[in-house]
PDB file of C-alpha atoms and ligand atoms in Angstrom:
ATOM      1  CA  UNK A 184       0.226   0.037   0.164  1.00 68.00           C
ATOM      2  CA  UNK A 185       1.365   3.082  -0.506  1.00 70.00           C
ATOM      3  CA  UNK A 186       1.565   6.041   2.107  1.00 93.00           C
ATOM      4  CA  UNK A 187       0.733   9.892   0.903  1.00 97.00           C
ATOM      5  CA  UNK A 188       2.812  10.070   3.694  1.00 98.00           C
ATOM      6  CA  UNK A 189       6.051   8.837   3.332  1.00 97.00           C
ATOM      7  CA  UNK A 190       5.756   9.703  -0.093  1.00 98.00           C
ATOM      8  CA  UNK A 191       5.356  13.339   0.338  1.00 98.00           C
ATOM      9  CA  UNK A 192       8.770  13.014   2.658  1.00 98.00           C
ATOM     10  CA  UNK A 193      10.590  11.884  -0.069  1.00 98.00           C
ATOM     11  CA  UNK A 194       9.112  14.277  -2.583  1.00 98.00           C
ATOM     12  CA  UNK A 195      10.573  16.728  -0.306  1.00 98.00           C
ATOM     13  CA  UNK A 196      14.017  14.961  -0.158  1.00 98.00           C
ATOM     14  CA  UNK A 197      14.555  15.039  -3.193  1.00 98.00           C
ATOM     15  CA  UNK A 198      13.426  18.711  -3.478  1.00 98.00           C
ATOM     16  CA  UNK A 199      15.883  19.595  -0.631  1.00 98.00           C
ATOM     17  CA  UNK A 200      18.436  17.716  -2.106  1.00 98.00           C
ATOM     18  CA  UNK A 201      18.427  19.104  -5.689  1.00 98.00           C
ATOM     19  CA  UNK A 202      18.224  22.441  -4.302  1.00 98.00           C
ATOM     20  CA  UNK A 203      21.487  21.978  -2.110  1.00 98.00           C
ATOM     21  CA  UNK A 204      23.028  20.524  -4.834  1.00 97.00           C
ATOM     22  CA  UNK A 205      23.024  23.498  -6.870  1.00 97.00           C
ATOM     23  CA  UNK A 206      23.303  25.496  -4.048  1.00 97.00           C
ATOM     24  CA  UNK A 207      20.254  26.828  -3.855  1.00 97.00           C
ATOM     25  CA  UNK A 208      17.384  27.909  -1.077  1.00 98.00           C
ATOM     26  CA  UNK A 209      15.168  24.550  -0.387  1.00 97.00           C
ATOM     27  CA  UNK A 210      12.895  27.105   0.707  1.00 97.00           C
ATOM     28  CA  UNK A 211      12.571  28.184  -2.381  1.00 98.00           C
ATOM     29  CA  UNK A 212      10.531  26.110  -4.305  1.00 98.00           C
ATOM     30  CA  UNK A 213       7.232  25.621  -3.570  1.00 98.00           C
ATOM     31  CA  UNK A 214       5.978  21.916  -3.769  1.00 98.00           C
ATOM     32  CA  UNK A 215       2.423  22.060  -5.678  1.00 99.00           C
ATOM     33  CA  UNK A 216       0.705  18.784  -4.892  1.00 98.00           C
ATOM     34  CA  UNK A 217      -0.953  18.084  -7.802  1.00 98.00           C
ATOM     35  CA  UNK A 218      -4.359  16.009  -6.996  1.00 98.00           C
ATOM     36  CA  UNK A 219      -6.600  15.623 -10.657  1.00 96.00           C
ATOM     37  CA  UNK A 220      -8.843  13.277 -10.043  1.00 95.00           C
ATOM     38  CA  UNK A 221      -8.153  11.712  -6.471  1.00 96.00           C
ATOM     39  CA  UNK A 222     -10.554  11.822  -3.815  1.00 97.00           C
ATOM     40  CA  UNK A 223     -11.124  13.836  -1.108  1.00 97.00           C
ATOM     41  CA  UNK A 224      -9.455  11.676   1.229  1.00 97.00           C
ATOM     42  CA  UNK A 225      -6.245  11.576  -0.459  1.00 97.00           C
ATOM     43  CA  UNK A 226      -5.936  15.300  -0.180  1.00 98.00           C
ATOM     44  CA  UNK A 227      -6.804  15.413   2.787  1.00 97.00           C
ATOM     45  CA  UNK A 228      -3.981  12.898   4.074  1.00 97.00           C
ATOM     46  CA  UNK A 229      -1.528  15.929   1.961  1.00 98.00           C
ATOM     47  CA  UNK A 230      -2.736  18.329   4.706  1.00 98.00           C
ATOM     48  CA  UNK A 231      -2.288  16.382   7.819  1.00 97.00           C
ATOM     49  CA  UNK A 232       1.402  16.072   6.212  1.00 98.00           C
ATOM     50  CA  UNK A 233       1.612  19.878   5.663  1.00 97.00           C
ATOM     51  CA  UNK A 234       0.775  19.446   2.166  1.00 98.00           C
ATOM     52  CA  UNK A 235      -0.664  23.345   1.458  1.00 98.00           C
ATOM     53  CA  UNK A 236      -0.471  24.131  -2.438  1.00 98.00           C
ATOM     54  CA  UNK A 237      -2.798  21.897  -4.272  1.00 98.00           C
ATOM     55  CA  UNK A 238      -2.991  22.095  -8.400  1.00 98.00           C
ATOM     56  CA  UNK A 239      -5.987  21.223 -10.559  1.00 98.00           C
ATOM     57  CA  UNK A 240      -6.973  20.526 -13.481  1.00 97.00           C
ATOM     58  CA  UNK A 241     -10.635  19.923 -14.106  1.00 97.00           C
ATOM     59  CA  UNK A 242     -13.084  22.319 -12.864  1.00 97.00           C
ATOM     60  CA  UNK A 243     -16.078  20.891 -11.736  1.00 97.00           C
ATOM     61  CA  UNK A 244     -14.006  18.271  -9.717  1.00 97.00           C
ATOM     62  CA  UNK A 245     -11.969  20.519  -8.207  1.00 98.00           C
ATOM     63  CA  UNK A 246     -15.277  23.038  -7.011  1.00 98.00           C
ATOM     64  CA  UNK A 247     -16.331  20.025  -5.140  1.00 98.00           C
ATOM     65  CA  UNK A 248     -12.524  19.176  -3.085  1.00 98.00           C
ATOM     66  CA  UNK A 249     -12.854  22.879  -2.741  1.00 98.00           C
ATOM     67  CA  UNK A 250     -15.805  22.917  -1.284  1.00 97.00           C
ATOM     68  CA  UNK A 251     -14.669  20.087   0.892  1.00 97.00           C
ATOM     69  CA  UNK A 252     -12.116  22.081   2.364  1.00 97.00           C
ATOM     70  CA  UNK A 253     -13.789  25.240   2.771  1.00 94.00           C
ATOM     71  CA  UNK A 254     -13.492  24.920   6.706  1.00 89.00           C
ATOM     72  CA  UNK A 255      -9.388  24.399   6.385  1.00 91.00           C
ATOM     73  CA  UNK A 256      -7.147  27.959   6.445  1.00 86.00           C
ATOM     74  CA  UNK A 257      -4.577  28.061   4.405  1.00 93.00           C
ATOM     75  CA  UNK A 258      -4.932  25.862   1.696  1.00 97.00           C
ATOM     76  CA  UNK A 259      -4.191  27.416  -1.336  1.00 98.00           C
ATOM     77  CA  UNK A 260      -5.646  25.949  -5.108  1.00 98.00           C
ATOM     78  CA  UNK A 261      -3.618  26.629  -8.334  1.00 98.00           C
ATOM     79  CA  UNK A 262      -5.890  25.861 -12.023  1.00 98.00           C
ATOM     80  CA  UNK A 263      -3.275  24.273 -14.163  1.00 98.00           C
ATOM     81  CA  UNK A 264      -5.799  22.920 -16.933  1.00 97.00           C
ATOM     82  CA  UNK A 265      -6.760  24.236 -19.872  1.00 96.00           C
ATOM     83  CA  UNK A 266      -9.301  26.703 -19.966  1.00 96.00           C
ATOM     84  CA  UNK A 267     -12.190  27.292 -21.853  1.00 94.00           C
ATOM     85  CA  UNK A 268     -13.983  31.073 -22.441  1.00 94.00           C
ATOM     86  CA  UNK A 269     -17.631  29.818 -20.530  1.00 95.00           C
ATOM     87  CA  UNK A 270     -15.878  28.361 -17.366  1.00 96.00           C
ATOM     88  CA  UNK A 271     -13.783  31.298 -15.897  1.00 98.00           C
ATOM     89  CA  UNK A 272     -16.088  32.818 -13.335  1.00 98.00           C
ATOM     90  CA  UNK A 273     -15.834  29.871 -11.262  1.00 98.00           C
ATOM     91  CA  UNK A 274     -11.964  29.718 -11.526  1.00 98.00           C
ATOM     92  CA  UNK A 275     -12.101  33.506 -10.230  1.00 98.00           C
ATOM     93  CA  UNK A 276     -13.961  32.819  -7.952  1.00 98.00           C
ATOM     94  CA  UNK A 277     -12.965  30.133  -5.885  1.00 98.00           C
ATOM     95  CA  UNK A 278      -8.835  29.747  -6.811  1.00 98.00           C
ATOM     96  CA  UNK A 279      -5.542  31.754  -5.792  1.00 98.00           C
ATOM     97  CA  UNK A 280      -3.795  30.751  -8.822  1.00 98.00           C
ATOM     98  CA  UNK A 281      -3.865  30.119 -12.482  1.00 98.00           C
ATOM     99  CA  UNK A 282      -0.934  28.196 -14.094  1.00 98.00           C
ATOM    100  CA  UNK A 283      -2.693  28.487 -17.828  1.00 98.00           C
ATOM    101  CA  UNK A 284      -2.973  31.937 -19.702  1.00 98.00           C
ATOM    102  CA  UNK A 285      -2.170  31.929 -22.874  1.00 98.00           C
ATOM    103  CA  UNK A 286      -4.921  34.034 -24.010  1.00 97.00           C
ATOM    104  CA  UNK A 287      -5.943  37.779 -23.720  1.00 98.00           C
ATOM    105  CA  UNK A 288      -9.452  37.033 -23.670  1.00 98.00           C
ATOM    106  CA  UNK A 289      -8.903  34.533 -20.681  1.00 98.00           C
ATOM    107  CA  UNK A 290      -7.240  36.972 -18.743  1.00 98.00           C
ATOM    108  CA  UNK A 291      -9.908  39.718 -19.873  1.00 98.00           C
ATOM    109  CA  UNK A 292     -12.786  37.703 -17.779  1.00 98.00           C
ATOM    110  CA  UNK A 293     -10.422  36.212 -14.698  1.00 98.00           C
ATOM    111  CA  UNK A 294      -9.844  40.248 -14.220  1.00 98.00           C
ATOM    112  CA  UNK A 295     -13.493  41.256 -14.520  1.00 98.00           C
ATOM    113  CA  UNK A 296     -14.904  38.194 -13.047  1.00 98.00           C
ATOM    114  CA  UNK A 297     -12.466  38.038  -9.444  1.00 98.00           C
ATOM    115  CA  UNK A 298     -14.636  38.979  -6.866  1.00 98.00           C
ATOM    116  CA  UNK A 299     -13.418  42.473  -5.774  1.00 96.00           C
ATOM    117  CA  UNK A 300     -13.307  41.363  -1.900  1.00 97.00           C
ATOM    118  CA  UNK A 301     -10.723  38.848  -2.375  1.00 97.00           C
ATOM    119  CA  UNK A 302      -7.134  39.429  -3.569  1.00 98.00           C
ATOM    120  CA  UNK A 303      -5.921  40.156  -7.110  1.00 98.00           C
ATOM    121  CA  UNK A 304      -5.660  36.101  -8.736  1.00 98.00           C
ATOM    122  CA  UNK A 305      -1.803  34.990  -8.943  1.00 98.00           C
ATOM    123  CA  UNK A 306      -1.203  34.256 -12.398  1.00 99.00           C
ATOM    124  CA  UNK A 307       1.203  32.552 -14.498  1.00 99.00           C
ATOM    125  CA  UNK A 308       1.625  32.200 -18.409  1.00 98.00           C
ATOM    126  CA  UNK A 309       2.239  29.162 -19.426  1.00 98.00           C
ATOM    127  CA  UNK A 310       4.826  28.885 -22.784  1.00 98.00           C
ATOM    128  CA  UNK A 311       5.180  26.113 -24.979  1.00 98.00           C
ATOM    129  CA  UNK A 312       8.718  25.974 -24.957  1.00 98.00           C
ATOM    130  CA  UNK A 313       9.256  22.980 -27.411  1.00 97.00           C
ATOM    131  CA  UNK A 314       6.700  24.279 -30.188  1.00 96.00           C
ATOM    132  CA  UNK A 315       4.437  21.161 -29.501  1.00 96.00           C
ATOM    133  CA  UNK A 316       1.275  21.608 -32.156  1.00 94.00           C
ATOM    134  CA  UNK A 317      -0.745  19.532 -29.410  1.00 91.00           C
ATOM    135  CA  UNK A 318      -0.083  21.765 -26.730  1.00 93.00           C
ATOM    136  CA  UNK A 319      -0.986  25.209 -25.200  1.00 96.00           C
ATOM    137  CA  UNK A 320       0.785  28.047 -24.657  1.00 98.00           C
ATOM    138  CA  UNK A 321       2.407  30.618 -26.678  1.00 98.00           C
ATOM    139  CA  UNK A 322       5.515  30.823 -28.336  1.00 98.00           C
ATOM    140  CA  UNK A 323       8.860  32.921 -26.083  1.00 98.00           C
ATOM    141  CA  UNK A 324       8.542  35.611 -28.697  1.00 98.00           C
ATOM    142  CA  UNK A 325       4.626  36.835 -27.318  1.00 98.00           C
ATOM    143  CA  UNK A 326       5.363  36.872 -23.787  1.00 98.00           C
ATOM    144  CA  UNK A 327       5.892  40.601 -23.714  1.00 98.00           C
ATOM    145  CA  UNK A 328       3.177  41.448 -25.072  1.00 98.00           C
ATOM    146  CA  UNK A 329       0.595  39.201 -22.986  1.00 98.00           C
ATOM    147  CA  UNK A 330       3.123  40.005 -19.504  1.00 98.00           C
ATOM    148  CA  UNK A 331       2.305  44.161 -20.593  1.00 98.00           C
ATOM    149  CA  UNK A 332      -1.027  42.909 -20.921  1.00 98.00           C
ATOM    150  CA  UNK A 333      -1.428  40.843 -17.610  1.00 98.00           C
ATOM    151  CA  UNK A 334       0.515  43.603 -15.566  1.00 98.00           C
ATOM    152  CA  UNK A 335      -2.447  45.933 -16.475  1.00 98.00           C
ATOM    153  CA  UNK A 336      -5.212  44.096 -14.878  1.00 98.00           C
ATOM    154  CA  UNK A 337      -6.059  45.022 -11.413  1.00 98.00           C
ATOM    155  CA  UNK A 338      -7.295  41.735 -10.093  1.00 98.00           C
ATOM    156  CA  UNK A 339      -4.818  39.928 -11.704  1.00 98.00           C
ATOM    157  CA  UNK A 340      -1.234  39.770 -10.337  1.00 98.00           C
ATOM    158  CA  UNK A 341       1.124  38.797 -12.816  1.00 98.00           C
ATOM    159  CA  UNK A 342       3.266  36.060 -11.086  1.00 98.00           C
ATOM    160  CA  UNK A 343       5.588  34.267 -13.498  1.00 98.00           C
ATOM    161  CA  UNK A 344       5.836  31.630 -16.747  1.00 99.00           C
ATOM    162  CA  UNK A 345       4.871  27.784 -16.504  1.00 98.00           C
ATOM    163  CA  UNK A 346       5.531  25.019 -19.212  1.00 98.00           C
ATOM    164  CA  UNK A 347       5.372  21.002 -19.832  1.00 98.00           C
ATOM    165  CA  UNK A 348       8.305  20.617 -21.578  1.00 97.00           C
ATOM    166  CA  UNK A 349       7.925  17.363 -24.406  1.00 97.00           C
ATOM    167  CA  UNK A 350       7.408  14.181 -22.974  1.00 95.00           C
ATOM    168  CA  UNK A 351       9.472  11.478 -23.397  1.00 94.00           C
ATOM    169  CA  UNK A 352      12.702  13.525 -24.570  1.00 95.00           C
ATOM    170  CA  UNK A 353      16.247  13.123 -23.656  1.00 96.00           C
ATOM    171  CA  UNK A 354      17.388  14.042 -20.552  1.00 97.00           C
ATOM    172  CA  UNK A 355      19.900  16.442 -22.157  1.00 97.00           C
ATOM    173  CA  UNK A 356      16.824  17.978 -24.364  1.00 98.00           C
ATOM    174  CA  UNK A 357      14.574  18.613 -21.338  1.00 98.00           C
ATOM    175  CA  UNK A 358      17.227  20.538 -19.746  1.00 98.00           C
ATOM    176  CA  UNK A 359      17.878  22.363 -22.608  1.00 98.00           C
ATOM    177  CA  UNK A 360      14.026  23.897 -22.137  1.00 98.00           C
ATOM    178  CA  UNK A 361      14.157  24.298 -18.580  1.00 98.00           C
ATOM    179  CA  UNK A 362      17.216  26.605 -19.302  1.00 98.00           C
ATOM    180  CA  UNK A 363      15.487  28.397 -22.169  1.00 98.00           C
ATOM    181  CA  UNK A 364      12.586  28.842 -18.991  1.00 98.00           C
ATOM    182  CA  UNK A 365      14.792  30.088 -16.799  1.00 98.00           C
ATOM    183  CA  UNK A 366      16.415  32.774 -19.121  1.00 98.00           C
ATOM    184  CA  UNK A 367      12.636  33.980 -20.174  1.00 98.00           C
ATOM    185  CA  UNK A 368      11.522  34.489 -16.451  1.00 98.00           C
ATOM    186  CA  UNK A 369      14.883  36.505 -15.608  1.00 98.00           C
ATOM    187  CA  UNK A 370      14.087  38.493 -18.049  1.00 98.00           C
ATOM    188  CA  UNK A 371      10.797  38.857 -16.955  1.00 98.00           C
ATOM    189  CA  UNK A 372      11.600  39.155 -13.536  1.00 98.00           C
ATOM    190  CA  UNK A 373      13.914  42.359 -14.395  1.00 98.00           C
ATOM    191  CA  UNK A 374      11.064  43.936 -16.176  1.00 98.00           C
ATOM    192  CA  UNK A 375       8.178  43.197 -13.389  1.00 98.00           C
ATOM    193  CA  UNK A 376       9.026  43.217 -10.020  1.00 97.00           C
ATOM    194  CA  UNK A 377       6.028  41.007  -9.394  1.00 98.00           C
ATOM    195  CA  UNK A 378       7.806  38.143 -10.850  1.00 98.00           C
ATOM    196  CA  UNK A 379       8.561  35.085  -8.901  1.00 98.00           C
ATOM    197  CA  UNK A 380       7.829  32.228  -9.972  1.00 98.00           C
ATOM    198  CA  UNK A 381       9.419  29.836 -12.397  1.00 98.00           C
ATOM    199  CA  UNK A 382       6.237  26.971 -12.814  1.00 98.00           C
ATOM    200  CA  UNK A 383       8.487  23.569 -13.980  1.00 98.00           C
ATOM    201  CA  UNK A 384       9.442  20.039 -12.940  1.00 98.00           C
ATOM    202  CA  UNK A 385       7.086  17.036 -12.588  1.00 98.00           C
ATOM    203  CA  UNK A 386       7.599  13.992 -11.133  1.00 98.00           C
ATOM    204  CA  UNK A 387       9.739  12.522 -13.094  1.00 97.00           C
ATOM    205  CA  UNK A 388      11.984  15.937 -13.359  1.00 97.00           C
ATOM    206  CA  UNK A 389      11.779  17.424 -10.191  1.00 98.00           C
ATOM    207  CA  UNK A 390      15.527  17.402  -9.547  1.00 98.00           C
ATOM    208  CA  UNK A 391      16.415  18.578 -13.543  1.00 98.00           C
ATOM    209  CA  UNK A 392      13.729  21.384 -13.272  1.00 98.00           C
ATOM    210  CA  UNK A 393      15.342  22.597  -9.983  1.00 98.00           C
ATOM    211  CA  UNK A 394      19.127  22.678 -11.193  1.00 98.00           C
ATOM    212  CA  UNK A 395      17.865  24.518 -13.224  1.00 98.00           C
ATOM    213  CA  UNK A 396      16.562  27.072 -11.197  1.00 98.00           C
ATOM    214  CA  UNK A 397      12.407  26.375 -10.883  1.00 98.00           C
ATOM    215  CA  UNK A 398      10.601  28.054  -7.995  1.00 98.00           C
ATOM    216  CA  UNK A 399       7.541  25.323  -7.889  1.00 99.00           C
ATOM    217  CA  UNK A 400       7.736  21.938  -8.698  1.00 99.00           C
ATOM    218  CA  UNK A 401       4.199  20.265 -10.041  1.00 98.00           C
ATOM    219  CA  UNK A 402       4.265  16.702  -8.395  1.00 98.00           C
ATOM    220  CA  UNK A 403       1.208  14.207  -8.887  1.00 98.00           C
ATOM    221  CA  UNK A 404       2.238  10.690  -9.372  1.00 97.00           C
ATOM    222  CA  UNK A 405       5.089  10.920  -6.982  1.00 98.00           C
ATOM    223  CA  UNK A 406       3.069  12.055  -4.192  1.00 98.00           C
ATOM    224  CA  UNK A 407      -0.588  10.105  -4.415  1.00 97.00           C
ATOM    225  CA  UNK A 408       0.436   7.346  -6.610  1.00 92.00           C
ATOM    226  CA  UNK A 409      -0.620   6.191 -10.522  1.00 85.00           C
ATOM    227  CA  UNK A 410      -3.133   8.253 -11.302  1.00 76.00           C
ATOM    228  CA  UNK A 411      -7.009   7.180 -11.500  1.00 71.00           C
ATOM    229  CA  UNK A 412      -8.482   6.753 -15.115  1.00 69.00           C
ATOM    230  CA  UNK A 413     -11.587   9.423 -15.020  1.00 66.00           C
TER     231      UNK A 413
HETATM  232  C1  PLP B 572      -0.859  16.596 -14.134  1.00 97.96           C
HETATM  233  C2  PLP B 572      -0.068  17.022 -14.422  1.00 97.96           C
HETATM  234  C3  PLP B 572       1.487  17.703 -13.853  1.00 97.96           C
HETATM  235  C4  PLP B 572       1.551  16.155 -12.685  1.00 97.96           C
HETATM  236  O1  PLP B 572       2.064  14.907 -13.277  1.00 97.96           O
HETATM  237  P1  PLP B 572       2.970  14.080 -12.803  1.00 97.96           P
HETATM  238  O2  PLP B 572       3.625  13.469 -13.855  1.00 97.96           O
HETATM  239  O3  PLP B 572       1.982  12.937 -12.021  1.00 97.96           O
HETATM  240  O4  PLP B 572       3.842  14.114 -11.551  1.00 97.96           O
HETATM  241  C5  PLP B 572       1.775  18.353 -13.554  1.00 97.96           C
HETATM  242  N1  PLP B 572       1.657  19.816 -14.411  1.00 97.96           N
HETATM  243  C6  PLP B 572       0.693  19.651 -14.881  1.00 97.96           C
HETATM  244  C7  PLP B 572       0.003  20.770 -15.857  1.00 97.96           C
HETATM  245  C8  PLP B 572      -0.520  18.423 -14.999  1.00 97.96           C
HETATM  246  O5  PLP B 572      -1.083  18.269 -15.517  1.00 97.96           O
END
C-alpha cells in the first residue's frame, strides 16, 4: 500500500537534495501537489502532513474539493488545466492561482470576474517551450506583450511563467528547455517586480527542473501514486 505521507517525505527530500546540490535554498522551491482525479481523503492525508498547495485540472472535480476544504484555512488552489472561456467565472471565484494563461481574452475575463473582496488572482503565463502543435501556451516571442497586458489588469497579479516540456525526450533536451525557461523568467523578472515564480518540473524531472532554476514543481504521481482513470 502506498502511503501519501511517505511519498511526500520522499519528494520533499528530493527537492532538498536538488536545491542543495545546486547551491539553492530549499525554501525557494514550492511543492504543488497535483491532486487531479484524487479523492478528498487523499488530499486530507496530504494536508495532515503539511501540504498546503494543490493543483487541479478539471473544474467540476476541483470545485467539489475546494468546497470540502472550505473550513480548512491556508490551502491554496492552483488551476493548471486548459481553460474554456465559459468556465472562467468559477475559476476567478474559487482559485488563488492559474498557471495556464495563454490568451488575453481569458485573462480579461478572469480580471473582470475576480471578486473585489478577494486579493488579485495569481497568474503564470504558459509557454509552449518545445513548440508542440498539440500543446497550449504561447511562443517565447509573444511573452512580452501578454505579460504587459496582464500586468495592467487590477485584479490579476503577474507571478511568472509555466511550461510542460515535450514528453519522452532525452534528459539533455529537457534540460535545455528548462534553461530557456529560466532565461525568459529572468528577463520577465527584471521588467516586472511581481514576478517570482518559475513553474516547471513534474514527477519525472523534479531534480532537473530545480537544478535549472524552478521555483515551483507540480508533482502528482510521485505523491499520490498512479493516476486514477477518469
Ligand atoms: C498532471 C499534471 C502534472 C503532474 O504530473 P505528474 O507526472 O503526475 O507529476 C503537472 N503539471 C500539469 C500541468 C499536469 O497536468
